[in-house]
XYZ file of C-alpha atoms in Angstrom:
719
model
C 51.296 211.675 53.204
C 50.270 209.681 50.173
C 52.096 206.790 48.556
C 50.915 204.342 45.907
C 52.710 201.012 45.871
C 52.106 197.364 45.266
C 54.790 195.551 47.208
C 56.333 192.238 46.485
C 54.903 188.980 47.802
C 51.362 190.248 47.216
C 51.747 193.101 49.685
C 49.561 196.111 48.941
C 50.333 199.403 50.655
C 47.327 201.654 51.330
C 47.488 205.203 50.103
C 46.679 207.070 53.275
C 48.651 206.841 56.487
C 47.988 208.294 59.905
C 51.241 208.586 61.803
C 51.050 207.331 65.411
C 51.406 209.735 68.269
C 54.843 210.686 69.486
C 53.687 209.412 72.862
C 53.101 205.930 71.516
C 53.775 203.296 74.208
C 56.072 201.381 71.891
C 58.147 204.172 70.364
C 59.381 206.805 72.755
C 60.211 209.136 69.919
C 59.513 209.510 66.216
C 62.129 212.141 65.603
C 63.887 209.751 63.227
C 61.014 207.869 61.607
C 62.928 206.644 58.587
C 65.362 204.215 60.086
C 64.972 201.041 58.041
C 65.822 201.234 54.347
C 64.863 198.661 51.763
C 66.824 197.896 48.641
C 64.674 200.257 46.508
C 65.776 203.283 48.548
C 62.425 203.451 50.341
C 62.539 203.596 54.119
C 60.093 202.030 56.531
C 59.261 202.841 60.100
C 60.611 200.441 62.682
C 57.515 201.007 64.803
C 55.631 197.766 65.333
C 52.196 198.069 63.800
C 48.976 196.559 65.129
C 48.997 194.073 62.291
C 51.232 192.960 59.500
C 49.558 195.081 56.835
C 50.004 198.314 58.743
C 53.600 199.128 57.721
C 53.794 201.883 55.106
C 56.663 203.876 53.634
C 57.022 207.122 55.502
C 59.454 208.992 53.296
C 62.074 208.658 50.604
C 65.673 207.984 51.493
C 66.962 210.904 49.466
C 64.993 213.450 51.482
C 66.257 212.103 54.810
C 69.915 211.456 54.194
C 70.929 214.510 56.168
C 68.942 213.449 59.239
C 70.196 209.892 59.314
C 73.238 210.540 61.459
C 73.394 208.063 64.329
C 70.675 205.797 62.906
C 71.543 202.086 62.590
C 70.306 200.690 59.286
C 68.884 197.191 59.055
C 69.853 196.543 55.482
C 70.733 193.611 53.335
C 72.431 195.779 50.741
C 74.977 193.717 48.926
C 73.068 190.463 49.377
C 72.168 188.752 46.133
C 68.380 188.578 45.883
C 68.248 186.790 42.524
C 67.513 183.088 42.213
C 70.325 181.134 40.600
C 73.702 179.531 41.050
C 76.632 181.932 41.245
C 76.642 184.194 38.205
C 74.037 182.055 36.436
C 70.735 183.810 37.289
C 68.480 183.533 34.210
C 65.313 185.625 34.169
C 63.083 182.572 33.818
C 64.146 181.368 37.280
C 62.981 184.577 38.959
C 59.395 183.392 38.512
C 60.090 180.953 41.359
C 61.864 183.559 43.512
C 58.762 184.047 45.667
C 57.394 182.515 48.879
C 55.171 180.246 46.812
C 58.165 179.065 44.788
C 60.130 178.275 47.936
C 57.087 176.527 49.380
C 56.803 174.359 46.263
C 60.346 172.976 46.435
C 60.317 172.637 50.230
C 57.049 170.704 49.954
C 58.667 168.362 47.430
C 61.616 167.870 49.800
C 59.404 167.249 52.841
C 57.215 164.907 50.768
C 60.264 162.858 49.783
C 61.592 162.871 53.345
C 58.251 161.647 54.694
C 57.912 159.050 51.949
C 61.403 157.657 52.583
C 61.782 157.821 56.355
C 58.212 157.456 57.581
C 56.723 155.643 54.586
C 59.035 153.201 52.844
C 60.996 152.223 55.945
C 57.890 151.534 58.000
C 56.301 149.652 55.108
C 59.244 147.364 54.391
C 60.214 146.763 58.015
C 58.577 143.318 58.016
C 60.224 142.329 54.734
C 63.639 143.486 55.988
C 63.165 141.468 59.170
C 62.454 138.367 57.093
C 65.208 138.936 54.566
C 67.929 139.782 57.087
C 66.673 137.809 60.103
C 66.158 140.770 62.417
C 64.230 141.065 65.670
C 61.653 143.804 66.138
C 63.884 145.662 68.598
C 66.686 145.627 66.002
C 64.391 147.062 63.343
C 63.265 149.595 65.945
C 66.915 150.574 66.423
C 67.205 151.092 62.660
C 64.183 153.391 62.754
C 65.615 155.300 65.723
C 68.982 155.852 64.004
C 67.358 158.658 62.042
C 66.534 160.545 65.235
C 69.921 159.820 66.792
C 71.699 161.461 63.855
C 69.302 164.395 63.941
C 69.963 164.976 67.640
C 73.711 165.058 67.040
C 73.396 167.669 64.290
C 70.482 169.802 65.476
C 72.353 172.192 67.764
C 75.042 172.910 65.177
C 72.651 173.240 62.224
C 69.964 175.309 63.951
C 72.388 177.729 65.607
C 74.803 178.409 62.753
C 72.347 177.733 59.956
C 69.844 180.079 61.572
C 72.318 182.943 61.165
C 73.699 181.715 57.850
C 72.510 181.126 54.309
C 69.454 178.952 54.991
C 68.756 177.754 51.408
C 72.300 176.413 51.075
C 71.965 174.483 54.316
C 68.614 173.168 53.110
C 69.916 172.184 49.678
C 72.926 170.297 50.980
C 70.698 168.583 53.516
C 68.332 167.284 50.828
C 71.370 166.137 48.836
C 72.696 164.117 51.790
C 69.239 162.653 52.347
C 69.199 161.382 48.753
C 72.588 159.724 49.245
C 71.236 158.076 52.415
C 68.369 156.496 50.481
C 70.751 154.962 47.976
C 72.930 153.623 50.817
C 69.850 152.091 52.452
C 69.150 150.059 49.289
C 72.751 148.770 48.998
C 72.288 145.529 51.030
C 70.053 144.171 48.270
C 72.924 144.423 45.790
C 75.736 143.326 48.107
C 74.145 140.137 49.497
C 73.638 136.864 47.714
C 70.264 136.230 46.143
C 67.428 135.528 48.519
C 66.974 131.791 48.765
C 63.732 130.491 50.193
C 64.405 127.048 51.575
C 61.106 125.647 50.460
C 60.285 122.819 48.069
C 57.378 120.642 47.057
C 58.512 117.887 49.414
C 59.005 120.072 52.464
C 55.697 121.824 51.873
C 53.499 118.729 52.166
C 53.385 115.622 54.321
C 56.301 113.365 53.375
C 58.827 111.434 55.383
C 62.517 112.140 56.018
C 62.329 115.906 55.524
C 65.446 117.930 56.184
C 66.733 121.403 55.500
C 70.407 122.365 55.543
C 71.500 125.440 57.444
C 72.582 127.988 54.878
C 74.019 131.455 55.458
C 74.379 132.170 59.136
C 71.767 134.360 60.736
C 74.463 136.510 62.329
C 75.973 137.374 58.940
C 72.684 138.591 57.498
C 71.712 140.445 60.647
C 74.969 142.413 60.465
C 73.532 144.313 57.509
C 71.497 146.253 60.034
C 74.553 148.486 60.406
C 74.283 149.461 56.720
C 70.631 150.292 57.261
C 71.607 152.343 60.294
C 74.185 154.237 58.196
C 71.506 155.048 55.634
C 69.232 156.260 58.405
C 72.058 158.365 59.854
C 72.416 160.108 56.505
C 68.637 160.549 56.351
C 68.724 162.181 59.778
C 71.623 164.490 58.914
C 69.986 165.555 55.663
C 66.534 166.175 57.098
C 67.796 168.207 60.078
C 67.739 171.600 58.281
C 64.382 170.854 56.662
C 62.176 171.162 59.737
C 64.187 173.860 61.497
C 65.667 176.196 58.894
C 62.949 175.417 56.365
C 60.192 176.460 58.763
C 61.934 179.669 59.820
C 62.840 180.550 56.204
C 59.146 180.375 55.322
C 58.172 182.262 58.478
C 60.633 185.086 57.761
C 59.555 185.591 54.157
C 55.772 185.819 54.510
C 53.362 187.886 56.575
C 52.953 186.463 60.070
C 49.208 185.993 59.489
C 49.982 183.748 56.526
C 52.830 181.921 58.241
C 50.675 179.174 59.876
C 49.063 178.404 56.507
C 52.408 178.164 54.692
C 53.837 175.981 57.458
C 50.672 173.851 57.482
C 50.970 173.239 53.732
C 54.645 172.386 54.228
C 53.854 169.870 56.974
C 50.852 168.494 55.086
C 53.241 167.527 52.297
C 55.388 165.854 54.947
C 52.316 163.874 56.090
C 51.236 162.934 52.569
C 54.757 161.617 51.959
C 54.415 158.698 54.401
C 50.939 157.970 53.049
C 52.355 157.758 49.522
C 55.185 155.648 50.898
C 52.732 153.170 52.393
C 50.728 152.929 49.160
C 53.658 152.786 46.722
C 55.733 150.633 49.068
C 52.806 148.227 49.398
C 52.708 147.918 45.605
C 56.427 147.165 45.448
C 56.047 144.472 48.104
C 53.839 142.524 45.672
C 56.947 142.140 43.482
C 59.452 139.517 44.593
C 62.730 140.998 45.802
C 64.734 139.120 43.152
C 63.042 140.581 40.081
C 62.649 138.080 37.268
C 63.251 135.045 39.447
C 60.544 132.379 39.379
C 59.499 131.206 42.814
C 56.746 128.962 44.101
C 55.421 131.539 46.581
C 52.750 134.241 46.639
C 52.684 137.569 48.557
C 50.287 135.968 51.032
C 52.995 133.572 52.166
C 54.925 134.704 55.237
C 58.185 133.602 53.584
C 57.607 136.117 50.779
C 60.057 139.030 50.638
C 58.903 141.895 48.445
C 61.011 144.323 46.401
C 61.619 146.616 49.366
C 64.597 148.396 47.751
C 62.987 149.913 44.626
C 61.361 152.840 46.417
C 64.611 153.944 48.042
C 66.434 154.140 44.719
C 63.674 156.196 43.071
C 63.149 158.547 46.011
C 66.909 158.987 46.463
C 67.319 160.082 42.849
C 64.369 162.483 43.190
C 65.938 164.018 46.312
C 69.218 164.630 44.484
C 67.326 166.502 41.753
C 65.245 168.516 44.240
C 68.371 169.796 45.998
C 69.491 171.665 42.870
C 66.792 174.391 42.778
C 66.831 174.824 46.579
C 70.566 175.586 46.447
C 69.817 178.445 44.058
C 67.648 180.534 46.399
C 69.011 183.756 47.976
C 69.558 184.347 51.666
C 66.230 186.187 51.803
C 63.497 186.733 49.244
C 62.879 190.142 47.616
C 60.609 192.283 49.793
C 60.911 190.092 52.860
C 62.555 192.825 54.969
C 59.199 194.510 55.530
C 57.741 191.415 57.180
C 60.556 191.325 59.714
C 59.873 194.977 60.581
C 56.121 194.419 60.805
C 56.263 191.528 63.248
C 54.772 191.977 66.732
C 56.565 189.977 69.425
C 54.590 187.549 71.594
C 57.643 186.142 73.343
C 57.240 184.899 76.889
C 58.264 187.622 79.331
C 60.913 186.533 81.822
C 60.883 187.994 85.319
C 64.325 189.520 84.940
C 63.547 190.878 81.471
C 66.543 189.042 80.006
C 64.552 188.168 76.878
C 65.524 191.626 75.590
C 69.080 190.302 75.127
C 67.971 188.356 72.059
C 66.718 191.533 70.359
C 70.296 192.749 69.855
C 71.080 192.457 66.089
C 74.577 191.179 66.885
C 73.357 188.503 69.294
C 73.818 184.905 68.159
C 76.421 185.479 65.476
C 79.318 183.894 67.343
C 79.887 180.691 69.280
C 80.302 182.570 72.547
C 76.617 183.580 72.412
C 75.452 179.955 72.212
C 75.420 179.318 76.010
C 73.517 182.553 76.643
C 71.059 181.726 73.887
C 70.501 178.258 75.333
C 70.075 179.711 78.841
C 67.391 182.099 77.612
C 65.432 179.171 76.190
C 65.839 177.075 79.327
C 64.488 179.976 81.414
C 61.331 180.007 79.254
C 58.886 177.571 80.945
C 56.341 177.766 78.133
C 58.960 176.703 75.600
C 60.202 173.873 77.852
C 56.738 172.375 78.407
C 55.845 172.697 74.732
C 58.990 170.698 73.974
C 58.070 168.021 76.514
C 54.510 167.832 75.202
C 55.884 167.398 71.700
C 58.120 164.577 72.945
C 55.159 162.628 74.342
C 53.260 163.009 71.081
C 56.349 162.039 69.066
C 56.736 158.807 71.030
C 53.300 157.605 69.996
C 53.647 158.865 66.433
C 57.057 157.238 65.944
C 55.973 153.960 67.525
C 52.663 153.649 65.703
C 54.033 154.797 62.343
C 56.774 152.166 62.552
C 54.629 149.272 63.736
C 51.137 150.436 62.713
C 51.127 148.254 59.573
C 52.274 145.277 61.645
C 49.442 145.968 64.125
C 46.852 145.896 61.318
C 48.508 142.840 59.767
C 48.107 140.897 62.998
C 44.673 142.176 64.036
C 42.989 141.647 60.661
C 45.038 138.661 59.421
C 46.397 140.573 56.411
C 49.495 140.246 54.274
C 52.271 142.807 54.711
C 51.352 144.654 51.503
C 47.641 144.746 52.362
C 48.382 146.093 55.844
C 50.704 148.802 54.477
C 48.105 149.877 51.914
C 45.322 150.019 54.519
C 47.493 152.047 56.884
C 48.258 154.433 54.031
C 44.548 154.955 53.356
C 44.150 155.719 57.059
C 47.019 158.199 57.308
C 46.231 160.258 54.183
C 42.948 161.853 55.335
C 43.656 161.689 59.068
C 47.253 162.917 59.223
C 47.214 165.197 56.202
C 43.783 166.655 56.926
C 44.561 167.223 60.593
C 47.854 168.946 59.826
C 46.381 171.377 57.295
C 43.262 172.065 59.385
C 45.408 172.936 62.413
C 47.214 175.696 60.516
C 43.959 176.897 58.955
C 42.268 177.259 62.366
C 45.148 179.345 63.736
C 44.990 181.643 60.704
C 41.181 181.807 60.513
C 40.613 182.792 64.135
C 43.798 184.900 64.468
C 44.759 182.958 67.589
C 47.349 184.396 69.926
C 49.921 182.218 71.639
C 47.755 181.395 74.683
C 44.787 180.524 72.467
C 46.968 178.247 70.352
C 48.143 176.315 73.411
C 44.522 175.876 74.521
C 43.714 174.440 71.091
C 46.567 171.941 71.515
C 45.190 171.004 74.921
C 41.736 170.345 73.445
C 43.179 168.130 70.694
C 45.241 166.086 73.161
C 42.303 165.452 75.486
C 40.086 164.430 72.555
C 42.662 161.981 71.211
C 43.106 160.617 74.758
C 39.425 159.688 74.840
C 39.714 157.993 71.449
C 42.693 155.892 72.629
C 40.365 153.873 74.865
C 39.184 152.060 71.729
C 42.161 149.744 72.221
C 40.204 148.125 75.034
C 38.754 146.023 72.228
C 40.679 143.923 69.746
C 40.134 141.373 67.018
C 40.682 137.836 68.295
C 43.398 135.696 66.773
C 42.289 133.372 64.029
C 42.208 129.843 65.492
C 45.518 128.143 64.705
C 46.163 124.504 65.463
C 49.004 123.983 67.905
C 49.374 127.728 68.549
C 46.096 129.166 69.860
C 44.304 125.829 70.324
C 45.015 122.106 70.242
C 44.451 120.067 67.102
C 41.286 118.631 68.661
C 40.070 122.238 69.246
C 40.667 122.066 72.992
C 42.167 125.029 74.862
C 45.926 125.496 74.613
C 47.864 127.244 77.345
C 49.472 130.495 76.173
C 52.932 129.466 77.320
C 52.914 126.186 75.397
C 53.373 125.468 71.705
C 52.605 122.030 70.324
C 52.647 121.681 66.541
C 52.729 117.897 66.547
C 49.628 115.692 66.757
C 48.696 112.121 65.889
C 47.486 113.234 62.447
C 50.904 114.606 61.390
C 53.378 112.605 63.462
C 54.590 110.584 60.483
C 55.012 113.670 58.280
C 58.286 114.796 59.887
C 57.237 118.443 59.486
C 59.930 121.064 59.900
C 59.500 123.894 62.397
C 61.638 126.122 60.144
C 59.001 126.064 57.386
C 56.256 128.505 58.294
C 53.756 128.670 55.436
C 50.249 128.991 56.942
C 47.245 127.453 55.242
C 43.547 127.889 55.900
C 41.707 124.607 56.220
C 38.153 123.908 55.129
C 37.374 123.591 58.855
C 38.170 127.364 59.231
C 41.301 126.637 61.242
C 44.772 127.877 60.314
C 47.676 125.453 60.283
C 51.385 126.184 60.588
C 51.936 124.683 57.143
C 50.311 122.223 54.764
C 52.571 119.560 56.248
C 51.301 120.276 59.752
C 47.746 119.947 58.407
C 48.648 116.464 57.160
C 48.125 117.322 53.467
C 49.675 114.935 50.922
C 48.699 116.462 47.555
C 48.717 119.876 45.983
C 47.095 121.585 43.008
C 47.211 125.119 41.605
C 44.073 126.990 40.553
C 43.831 129.217 37.480
C 44.196 132.245 39.759
C 47.570 130.937 40.935
C 46.249 129.998 44.368
C 47.597 126.731 45.784
C 45.157 124.186 47.176
C 46.233 121.196 49.295
C 44.229 117.954 49.417
C 43.856 114.842 51.572
C 44.694 116.684 54.799
C 44.409 114.175 57.633
C 44.269 116.753 60.461
C 41.446 118.638 58.759
C 39.589 115.366 58.139
C 39.587 114.626 61.881
C 37.964 117.982 62.681
C 35.567 117.947 59.717
C 34.843 114.318 58.704
C 32.117 115.317 56.230
C 34.120 118.117 54.624
C 36.534 118.194 51.701
C 39.635 117.933 53.924
C 41.520 120.516 51.903
C 43.408 123.740 52.655
C 44.178 126.927 50.761
C 47.589 128.601 50.993
C 47.594 131.763 53.094
C 45.973 133.028 56.250
C 42.284 132.607 56.971
C 40.269 135.765 56.321
C 39.383 137.592 59.514
C 35.681 138.093 60.155
C 36.218 140.482 63.059
C 33.005 142.435 63.695
C 34.930 145.180 65.503
C 37.100 145.986 62.517
C 35.152 149.060 61.370
C 34.855 150.546 64.870
C 38.564 150.043 65.532
C 39.533 151.719 62.251
C 37.209 154.695 62.864
C 38.630 155.417 66.305
C 42.192 154.915 65.069
C 41.349 157.567 62.471
C 40.305 159.999 65.218
C 43.437 159.284 67.279
C 45.639 160.066 64.264
C 43.521 163.070 63.202
C 43.526 164.890 66.559
C 47.178 164.031 67.201
C 48.191 165.729 63.953
C 45.616 168.509 64.381
C 47.690 169.991 67.213
C 51.053 169.632 65.419
C 51.028 172.948 63.504
C 49.442 174.942 66.375
C 52.104 173.573 68.742
C 54.836 174.532 66.275
C 53.341 178.007 65.834
C 53.160 178.464 69.610
C 56.834 177.525 69.855
C 57.773 180.127 67.237
C 55.770 182.830 69.004
C 56.813 182.234 72.596
C 60.490 182.936 71.837
C 62.313 185.965 70.472
C 62.520 186.346 66.706
C 66.276 185.889 66.540
C 66.041 182.637 68.498
C 63.429 180.922 66.358
C 65.732 178.635 64.371
C 67.740 177.736 67.456
C 64.543 177.173 69.469
C 63.223 174.764 66.844
C 66.564 172.956 66.890
C 66.494 172.547 70.668
C 62.852 171.459 70.513
C 63.659 168.792 67.934
C 66.502 167.541 70.135
C 64.119 167.150 73.075
C 61.408 165.609 70.890
C 63.764 163.098 69.317
C 65.749 162.275 72.457
C 62.677 161.675 74.605
C 60.233 160.645 71.889
C 61.477 159.768 68.427
C 64.413 157.600 69.531
C 62.871 155.539 72.358
C 59.462 155.342 70.643
C 60.180 152.677 67.996
C 62.531 150.770 70.318
C 59.943 150.687 73.121
C 57.111 149.728 70.777
C 59.274 147.072 69.131
C 60.161 145.516 72.487
C 56.515 145.735 73.526
C 55.373 143.950 70.371
C 58.027 141.269 70.884
C 56.441 140.546 74.285
C 53.181 139.659 72.549
C 54.826 137.155 70.174
C 53.437 133.599 70.158
C 55.605 131.915 67.514
C 59.233 132.831 66.819
C 61.179 131.957 63.716
C 63.612 129.094 64.327
C 66.664 128.923 62.061
C 69.113 126.225 63.018
C 68.555 126.896 66.699
C 68.706 130.681 66.327
C 65.674 132.832 67.130
C 64.682 135.041 64.191
C 61.700 137.318 63.647
C 58.195 136.754 65.017
C 55.647 134.817 62.959
C 52.475 135.079 65.054
C 51.434 137.703 67.620
C 48.773 137.559 70.305
C 46.258 140.246 69.357
C 44.863 140.797 72.846
C 48.333 141.432 74.316
C 49.271 143.739 71.443
C 46.129 145.847 71.957
C 46.628 145.901 75.714
C 50.181 147.207 75.464
C 49.113 149.807 72.891
C 46.322 150.979 75.179
C 48.622 151.388 78.174
C 51.206 153.291 76.145
C 48.540 155.539 74.597
C 46.930 156.461 77.917
C 50.227 157.131 79.690
C 51.701 159.365 76.993
C 48.457 161.222 76.255
C 47.886 161.990 79.950
C 51.462 163.217 80.342
C 51.091 165.330 77.191
C 47.891 166.873 78.546
C 49.675 167.848 81.765
C 52.523 169.471 79.824
C 50.149 171.531 77.663
C 48.289 172.623 80.810
C 51.528 173.813 82.408
C 52.613 175.599 79.214
C 49.294 177.462 79.107
C 49.287 178.288 82.817
C 52.891 179.563 82.934
C 52.809 181.595 79.716
C 53.273 185.292 80.376
C 52.527 187.417 77.284
C 53.911 190.906 76.771
C 51.895 193.524 78.699
C 49.055 195.086 76.647
C 50.607 198.540 76.830
C 53.711 197.232 75.023
C 51.720 196.312 71.947
C 51.102 199.029 69.387
C 47.521 200.094 68.731
C 44.367 198.717 70.255
C 43.849 195.085 71.073
C 41.147 194.851 68.458
C 43.498 196.077 65.823
C 46.135 193.635 66.907
C 43.785 190.680 66.824
C 41.829 191.488 63.699
C 44.566 193.044 61.608
C 42.714 196.381 61.190
C 45.043 198.973 59.727
C 42.959 201.988 60.669
C 44.349 203.460 63.868
C 41.999 204.862 66.451
C 40.580 208.305 65.812
C 41.802 209.735 69.073
C 45.342 208.669 68.220
C 45.108 210.644 64.989
C 43.873 213.716 66.869
C 46.727 213.411 69.348
C 49.195 213.239 66.479
C 47.786 216.379 64.928
C 47.902 218.137 68.295
C 51.515 217.089 68.797
C 52.410 218.481 65.391
């Protein structure tokens, strides 16, 4: 039989077809070969082919209408396949009614989601702590609110959205996410202007200094609930994106191309945070009260950058992106053939109950939800892939939230410099690893077991790289904090900012404005260094003179100090950054393979629901406790706390050795546990028996559409 056709979505049908034998191990009978019609009245065989490109039209519908009695049609007749909104479906929009068009808008949505949730929020976390007097564990709770909201919505969205109109769920989700970004920026407009209680007199050594207690710390810290509300809306809006969005792409492209499409989608989600770090770092160089003149620079720890600008811009962009997504049809034109062509790799249960999910009517009502959940819980490969993802998510969530703060402390950087550096690290490592993971799966045509082995290799490699946290950059010497004013050793548990050289200065503990003395020692402030005069250079840098404490340590020097932290000369900086790159790279390298393995180890009709359950496990055990645990861990390594009228605020100075030690312990524990889970997933996976797959194994692996010669002879003999 000959048929010339160029299908939609770049699908080319070969001209010649050899019909499989009637004794094929998959189909017991080919008496009714034309049992799946498409919208163009062409029918396709429901026989699973050895590869995706092996499905060809067998006959025309008109010639088989008489023999169709008793055949159940899988048809979407009546579904609108045009792109548009209601009756408005202009022809120009149909150019985007393709998998590539969907991928474009979903990439924009995932880019914005990553930029907002994992970029801007993590970049401005230090500024928000300063502006609203929050502890690290409170800012960690704000970060975790996103995952809490997602967990609440995931079961509902993945189950009903998976059987519903996916683009509408996606569009409304992106819309809600945009509203969440605008809500997150509201505290800037609803609070009084940021007042830095800092003056010329309190900055240098003078007598009778005082500072009145202004707005209560508890009032400002209550704004964390507004931030949590914004994060809740972010979580609700992003829930469909990584469940329904992934399955919508997977259903509308060939299965061989699916890992590449998903990899591009997730790469955009990785580039989003990187852009958030870079753009957010730029905004932090602008003072939060735009247009207000202030005697501070971004290097000063009292500086609060314009953290809110990015949320307004990204929120507006999300609202605009939702419009085209809402216009897509339930399925793309020509996508029905890819559903027919798919070869199942679902884990085989001992009782064979996985066949329940193959019923076309399964999963359409609420009463099927418990059975659907039970099928997933009986799948050990799926369970251990979920647990492995949770361990990886804990590290990713913790490090993405506090990674900039880690670099800020280790390398003595400003908040904007640390955010920018972390962005430069994440772009090639996270984005490159994500895309390469999908490319490897597609290039080598990996089956489910091979994909899990790739994940195992990536986890072990990143585990080895984690040991780099054995080393750290030492704290810059700071008088009264890391050493005494006479350079003698200071016990870690003690803090003594007063010495004979600054006793008469009446320096305030509330004013933390570090300066770097000409003796290469940092001081809590110019007052604590005993400086009595100040000048401003042409570059805007402030220089303090006649510093009595510096003169004692360096009698022959200039006895002056420059505003800001001393520059770190850590020799281990390059090595630490290189190994951090490898930890991030190999962690993200296994993300797309792990997701692909999850999609393949469950039945086709359970894919959306499986992703929803996986995200619940990942967020409950990883995304939610990750930032909170890392925030509490970082608080343990704090040396100097903010003191506002007797209330403890955010942390000013961290102990680098303790911070690295805690990071090392967390990295080893979670990476080892993740390795064990991937091992169990690989060991317990039971693929379908070879005789249940159509064609030869070579054809299945390599996508060869030419069936074996002996099969052709058997077909002719049967005829």
